[in-house]
Amino acid sequence: MDENAIIIRPLTEMKEFRACHTVQAKTWGLKDMEEVIPDHQLFTAHRNGGLVVGAFHGGEMIGFSYGFVGLNHQNKPIFCSHILAVLPQYRGMGLGYKMKLAQREGVLTKGIDIINWTFDPLEAANAKLNFTKLGGISTTYYINHYGEMLDELNRGLPSDRLLVEWHINTNRVKDIIGGKDIKMPGEAFKVLELIPGTNGPEPLIREFKAEKAVLLDIPVGFQKLKKDNKDLALKWRLALRNALCHYFDRGYYINCLNNITDKKATYILVKGGQLS
Ligand SMILES: CC(C)(COP(=O)(O)OP(=O)(O)OC[C@H]1O[C@@H](n2cnc3c(N)ncnc32)[C@H](O)[C@@H]1OP(=O)(O)O)[C@@H](O)C(=O)NCCC(=O)NCCS
């Protein structure tokens, strides 16, 4: 496909917000429209400092991002990004990345320099986008954030989430989106290791050592793992939850996701340090 034929731009029209319903339904496998964020809400956010960015191919909407202005716990204005969706057949082409860059441009013009959002820490593709390609960081883990969720991607497991903070005006982020590699810690200790097992990839937790940097493996293809072996998926949910909560409580942050193969990827956590 000619990628130049794809247009990414902010949405402004009611009929465009209506088209977001279909993208949400197809992305999250929603059987009816009860769970979609309605067009009037997207429109009202857009009219009041929010930003909805769409991706179009041949006039058809194939993805969008949606966020609104909020306050963080220190009452500082932030931009809260709530949805990023690309239709399955258009994934892996850089559209998610490009929509985040368009969102960043729009948010900078509002004079806001933090965008945050949550995602499932076991979704490796999202993690790569959020940390490695965009330069987000995370210091916060929410256990079963939304309670039980009913859509196809989230059903059946506790809805744990990482809070991503994207400090969009820092040199670190400018360098990373400009193509520079993220600075890696010299030595790091592997705390959570993926071990191939007869029924799929098993999580092995080693000692929670207080090293300067630690590594946590996750499986790649978590949706398939969930379908094939729900007990094992839950084991991963709990193992990663324990390790991340332990280290966040002790001042570590997620710096990036590294060593990404078709089977596993590795979170790198670093203690303290200067983020800008
Ligand atoms: C998350 C999502 C928006 C990403 O969109 P996308 O257009 O596929 O993302 P990009 O193409 O920009 O990919 C970003 C990086 O992740 C990588 N990636 C994409 N799919 C991957 C996969 N299945 N496994 C591993 N990495 C993957 C890409 O290779 C790319 O890195 P690269 O450019 O170095 O190759 C899309 O997968 C999606 O809609 N998922 C379902 C909804 C969702 O989870 N939304 C986010 C929470 S609201």
PDB file of N, CA and C and ligand atoms in Angstrom, residues 27-28 82-87 90-98 118-119 123-126 128-129 133 153 220 260, ligand 1:
ATOM      1  N   THR A  27     -11.905  -2.314  16.612  1.00  0.00           N
ATOM      2  CA  THR A  27     -10.638  -2.466  17.350  1.00  0.00           C
ATOM      3  C   THR A  27     -10.820  -3.318  18.595  1.00  0.00           C
ATOM      4  N   TRP A  28     -11.900  -3.070  19.336  1.00  0.00           N
ATOM      5  CA  TRP A  28     -12.083  -3.785  20.607  1.00  0.00           C
ATOM      6  C   TRP A  28     -13.083  -4.931  20.497  1.00  0.00           C
ATOM      7  N   HIS A  82      -6.808   9.156  25.965  1.00  0.00           N
ATOM      8  CA  HIS A  82      -7.625   8.030  26.428  1.00  0.00           C
ATOM      9  C   HIS A  82      -7.727   6.883  25.427  1.00  0.00           C
ATOM     10  N   ILE A  83      -7.635   7.201  24.141  1.00  0.00           N
ATOM     11  CA  ILE A  83      -7.818   6.158  23.120  1.00  0.00           C
ATOM     12  C   ILE A  83      -6.770   6.314  22.036  1.00  0.00           C
ATOM     13  N   LEU A  84      -6.185   5.180  21.652  1.00  0.00           N
ATOM     14  CA  LEU A  84      -5.392   5.127  20.420  1.00  0.00           C
ATOM     15  C   LEU A  84      -5.801   3.843  19.729  1.00  0.00           C
ATOM     16  N   ALA A  85      -6.294   3.945  18.528  1.00  0.00           N
ATOM     17  CA  ALA A  85      -6.784   2.745  17.838  1.00  0.00           C
ATOM     18  C   ALA A  85      -6.403   2.788  16.368  1.00  0.00           C
ATOM     19  N   VAL A  86      -5.949   1.644  15.872  1.00  0.00           N
ATOM     20  CA  VAL A  86      -5.681   1.480  14.440  1.00  0.00           C
ATOM     21  C   VAL A  86      -6.363   0.176  14.034  1.00  0.00           C
ATOM     22  N   LEU A  87      -7.097   0.185  12.935  1.00  0.00           N
ATOM     23  CA  LEU A  87      -7.769  -1.042  12.502  1.00  0.00           C
ATOM     24  C   LEU A  87      -6.729  -2.141  12.270  1.00  0.00           C
ATOM     25  N   TYR A  90      -4.287  -2.365   9.337  1.00  0.00           N
ATOM     26  CA  TYR A  90      -3.382  -1.228   9.116  1.00  0.00           C
ATOM     27  C   TYR A  90      -2.313  -1.116  10.200  1.00  0.00           C
ATOM     28  N   ARG A  91      -2.207  -2.134  11.053  1.00  0.00           N
ATOM     29  CA  ARG A  91      -1.232  -2.048  12.165  1.00  0.00           C
ATOM     30  C   ARG A  91       0.190  -2.328  11.695  1.00  0.00           C
ATOM     31  N   GLY A  92       1.143  -1.884  12.501  1.00  0.00           N
ATOM     32  CA  GLY A  92       2.554  -2.148  12.208  1.00  0.00           C
ATOM     33  C   GLY A  92       3.086  -1.307  11.046  1.00  0.00           C
ATOM     34  N   MET A  93       2.332  -0.278  10.645  1.00  0.00           N
ATOM     35  CA  MET A  93       2.783   0.582   9.537  1.00  0.00           C
ATOM     36  C   MET A  93       3.201   1.957  10.046  1.00  0.00           C
ATOM     37  N   GLY A  94       3.251   2.109  11.346  1.00  0.00           N
ATOM     38  CA  GLY A  94       3.691   3.389  11.905  1.00  0.00           C
ATOM     39  C   GLY A  94       2.568   4.401  12.129  1.00  0.00           C
ATOM     40  N   LEU A  95       1.316   3.978  11.961  1.00  0.00           N
ATOM     41  CA  LEU A  95       0.218   4.954  12.100  1.00  0.00           C
ATOM     42  C   LEU A  95      -0.003   5.362  13.553  1.00  0.00           C
ATOM     43  N   GLY A  96       0.102   4.392  14.467  1.00  0.00           N
ATOM     44  CA  GLY A  96      -0.032   4.710  15.890  1.00  0.00           C
ATOM     45  C   GLY A  96       1.015   5.750  16.272  1.00  0.00           C
ATOM     46  N   TYR A  97       2.226   5.506  15.836  1.00  0.00           N
ATOM     47  CA  TYR A  97       3.345   6.414  16.110  1.00  0.00           C
ATOM     48  C   TYR A  97       3.075   7.808  15.532  1.00  0.00           C
ATOM     49  N   LYS A  98       2.635   7.843  14.284  1.00  0.00           N
ATOM     50  CA  LYS A  98       2.403   9.149  13.638  1.00  0.00           C
ATOM     51  C   LYS A  98       1.258   9.904  14.315  1.00  0.00           C
ATOM     52  N   THR A 118      -2.896   5.277  29.998  1.00  0.00           N
ATOM     53  CA  THR A 118      -2.653   3.965  30.600  1.00  0.00           C
ATOM     54  C   THR A 118      -2.711   2.895  29.518  1.00  0.00           C
ATOM     55  N   PHE A 119      -2.029   1.782  29.788  1.00  0.00           N
ATOM     56  CA  PHE A 119      -2.120   0.633  28.861  1.00  0.00           C
ATOM     57  C   PHE A 119      -1.766  -0.636  29.635  1.00  0.00           C
ATOM     58  N   GLU A 123       0.995  -5.937  26.889  1.00  0.00           N
ATOM     59  CA  GLU A 123       0.849  -5.736  25.435  1.00  0.00           C
ATOM     60  C   GLU A 123       2.170  -5.181  24.905  1.00  0.00           C
ATOM     61  N   ALA A 124       2.995  -6.089  24.364  1.00  0.00           N
ATOM     62  CA  ALA A 124       4.359  -5.702  23.978  1.00  0.00           C
ATOM     63  C   ALA A 124       4.393  -4.639  22.875  1.00  0.00           C
ATOM     64  N   ALA A 125       3.460  -4.725  21.918  1.00  0.00           N
ATOM     65  CA  ALA A 125       3.482  -3.752  20.816  1.00  0.00           C
ATOM     66  C   ALA A 125       3.227  -2.346  21.360  1.00  0.00           C
ATOM     67  N   ASN A 126       2.250  -2.250  22.265  1.00  0.00           N
ATOM     68  CA  ASN A 126       1.957  -0.940  22.866  1.00  0.00           C
ATOM     69  C   ASN A 126       3.151  -0.452  23.669  1.00  0.00           C
ATOM     70  N   LYS A 128       6.300  -1.132  23.290  1.00  0.00           N
ATOM     71  CA  LYS A 128       7.388  -0.672  22.410  1.00  0.00           C
ATOM     72  C   LYS A 128       7.095   0.736  21.902  1.00  0.00           C
ATOM     73  N   LEU A 129       5.861   0.929  21.469  1.00  0.00           N
ATOM     74  CA  LEU A 129       5.478   2.258  20.982  1.00  0.00           C
ATOM     75  C   LEU A 129       5.631   3.306  22.095  1.00  0.00           C
ATOM     76  N   LYS A 133       9.725   3.937  21.280  1.00  0.00           N
ATOM     77  CA  LYS A 133       9.630   4.818  20.119  1.00  0.00           C
ATOM     78  C   LYS A 133       9.273   6.258  20.500  1.00  0.00           C
ATOM     79  N   LEU A 153     -10.498  -7.621  23.815  1.00  0.00           N
ATOM     80  CA  LEU A 153      -9.072  -7.532  24.129  1.00  0.00           C
ATOM     81  C   LEU A 153      -8.801  -7.653  25.623  1.00  0.00           C
ATOM     82  N   VAL A 220       5.682 -11.896  23.983  1.00  0.00           N
ATOM     83  CA  VAL A 220       5.099 -11.132  22.866  1.00  0.00           C
ATOM     84  C   VAL A 220       3.910 -11.944  22.339  1.00  0.00           C
ATOM     85  N   ILE A 260      13.494  -6.907  21.653  1.00  0.00           N
ATOM     86  CA  ILE A 260      12.164  -7.372  21.236  1.00  0.00           C
ATOM     87  C   ILE A 260      12.316  -8.403  20.115  1.00  0.00           C
TER      88      ILE A 260
HETATM   89  C1  LIG B   1      -1.578   0.045  19.851  1.00  0.00           C
HETATM   90  C2  LIG B   1      -1.876   0.382  18.406  1.00  0.00           C
HETATM   91  C3  LIG B   1      -2.666   1.667  18.331  1.00  0.00           C
HETATM   92  C4  LIG B   1      -0.523   0.576  17.686  1.00  0.00           C
HETATM   93  O1  LIG B   1      -0.801   1.017  16.373  1.00  0.00           O
HETATM   94  P1  LIG B   1       0.187   0.689  15.147  1.00  0.00           P
HETATM   95  O2  LIG B   1      -0.160   1.625  14.042  1.00  0.00           O
HETATM   96  O3  LIG B   1       0.174  -0.752  14.852  1.00  0.00           O
HETATM   97  O4  LIG B   1       1.582   1.087  15.786  1.00  0.00           O
HETATM   98  P2  LIG B   1       2.915   1.383  14.984  1.00  0.00           P
HETATM   99  O5  LIG B   1       2.877   0.760  13.630  1.00  0.00           O
HETATM  100  O6  LIG B   1       3.153   2.848  15.037  1.00  0.00           O
HETATM  101  O7  LIG B   1       3.915   0.523  15.846  1.00  0.00           O
HETATM  102  C5  LIG B   1       4.754   1.002  16.809  1.00  0.00           C
HETATM  103  C6  LIG B   1       5.854  -0.020  17.017  1.00  0.00           C
HETATM  104  O8  LIG B   1       5.329  -1.221  17.596  1.00  0.00           O
HETATM  105  C7  LIG B   1       5.685  -2.331  16.792  1.00  0.00           C
HETATM  106  N1  LIG B   1       4.631  -3.308  16.699  1.00  0.00           N
HETATM  107  C8  LIG B   1       3.448  -3.185  16.086  1.00  0.00           C
HETATM  108  N2  LIG B   1       2.723  -4.322  16.233  1.00  0.00           N
HETATM  109  C9  LIG B   1       3.503  -5.172  16.956  1.00  0.00           C
HETATM  110  C10 LIG B   1       3.320  -6.475  17.486  1.00  0.00           C
HETATM  111  N3  LIG B   1       2.181  -7.169  17.271  1.00  0.00           N
HETATM  112  N4  LIG B   1       4.319  -7.010  18.261  1.00  0.00           N
HETATM  113  C11 LIG B   1       5.465  -6.317  18.499  1.00  0.00           C
HETATM  114  N5  LIG B   1       5.673  -5.066  18.040  1.00  0.00           N
HETATM  115  C12 LIG B   1       4.718  -4.504  17.269  1.00  0.00           C
HETATM  116  C13 LIG B   1       5.957  -1.807  15.421  1.00  0.00           C
HETATM  117  O9  LIG B   1       6.872  -2.699  14.811  1.00  0.00           O
HETATM  118  C14 LIG B   1       6.492  -0.433  15.694  1.00  0.00           C
HETATM  119  O10 LIG B   1       7.868  -0.458  15.859  1.00  0.00           O
HETATM  120  P3  LIG B   1       8.845  -0.297  14.580  1.00  0.00           P
HETATM  121  O11 LIG B   1       8.406   0.916  13.843  1.00  0.00           O
HETATM  122  O12 LIG B   1      10.197  -0.149  15.188  1.00  0.00           O
HETATM  123  O13 LIG B   1       8.689  -1.525  13.786  1.00  0.00           O
HETATM  124  C15 LIG B   1      -2.630  -0.760  17.681  1.00  0.00           C
HETATM  125  O14 LIG B   1      -1.901  -1.949  17.845  1.00  0.00           O
HETATM  126  C16 LIG B   1      -4.050  -0.969  18.232  1.00  0.00           C
HETATM  127  O15 LIG B   1      -4.991  -0.339  17.763  1.00  0.00           O
HETATM  128  N6  LIG B   1      -4.196  -1.881  19.225  1.00  0.00           N
HETATM  129  C17 LIG B   1      -5.507  -2.187  19.821  1.00  0.00           C
HETATM  130  C18 LIG B   1      -6.018  -1.057  20.696  1.00  0.00           C
HETATM  131  C19 LIG B   1      -5.054  -0.650  21.766  1.00  0.00           C
HETATM  132  O16 LIG B   1      -4.452  -1.481  22.435  1.00  0.00           O
HETATM  133  N7  LIG B   1      -4.889   0.679  21.945  1.00  0.00           N
HETATM  134  C20 LIG B   1      -3.976   1.247  22.913  1.00  0.00           C
HETATM  135  C21 LIG B   1      -4.605   1.448  24.255  1.00  0.00           C
HETATM  136  S1  LIG B   1      -5.975   2.588  24.208  1.00  0.00           S
END
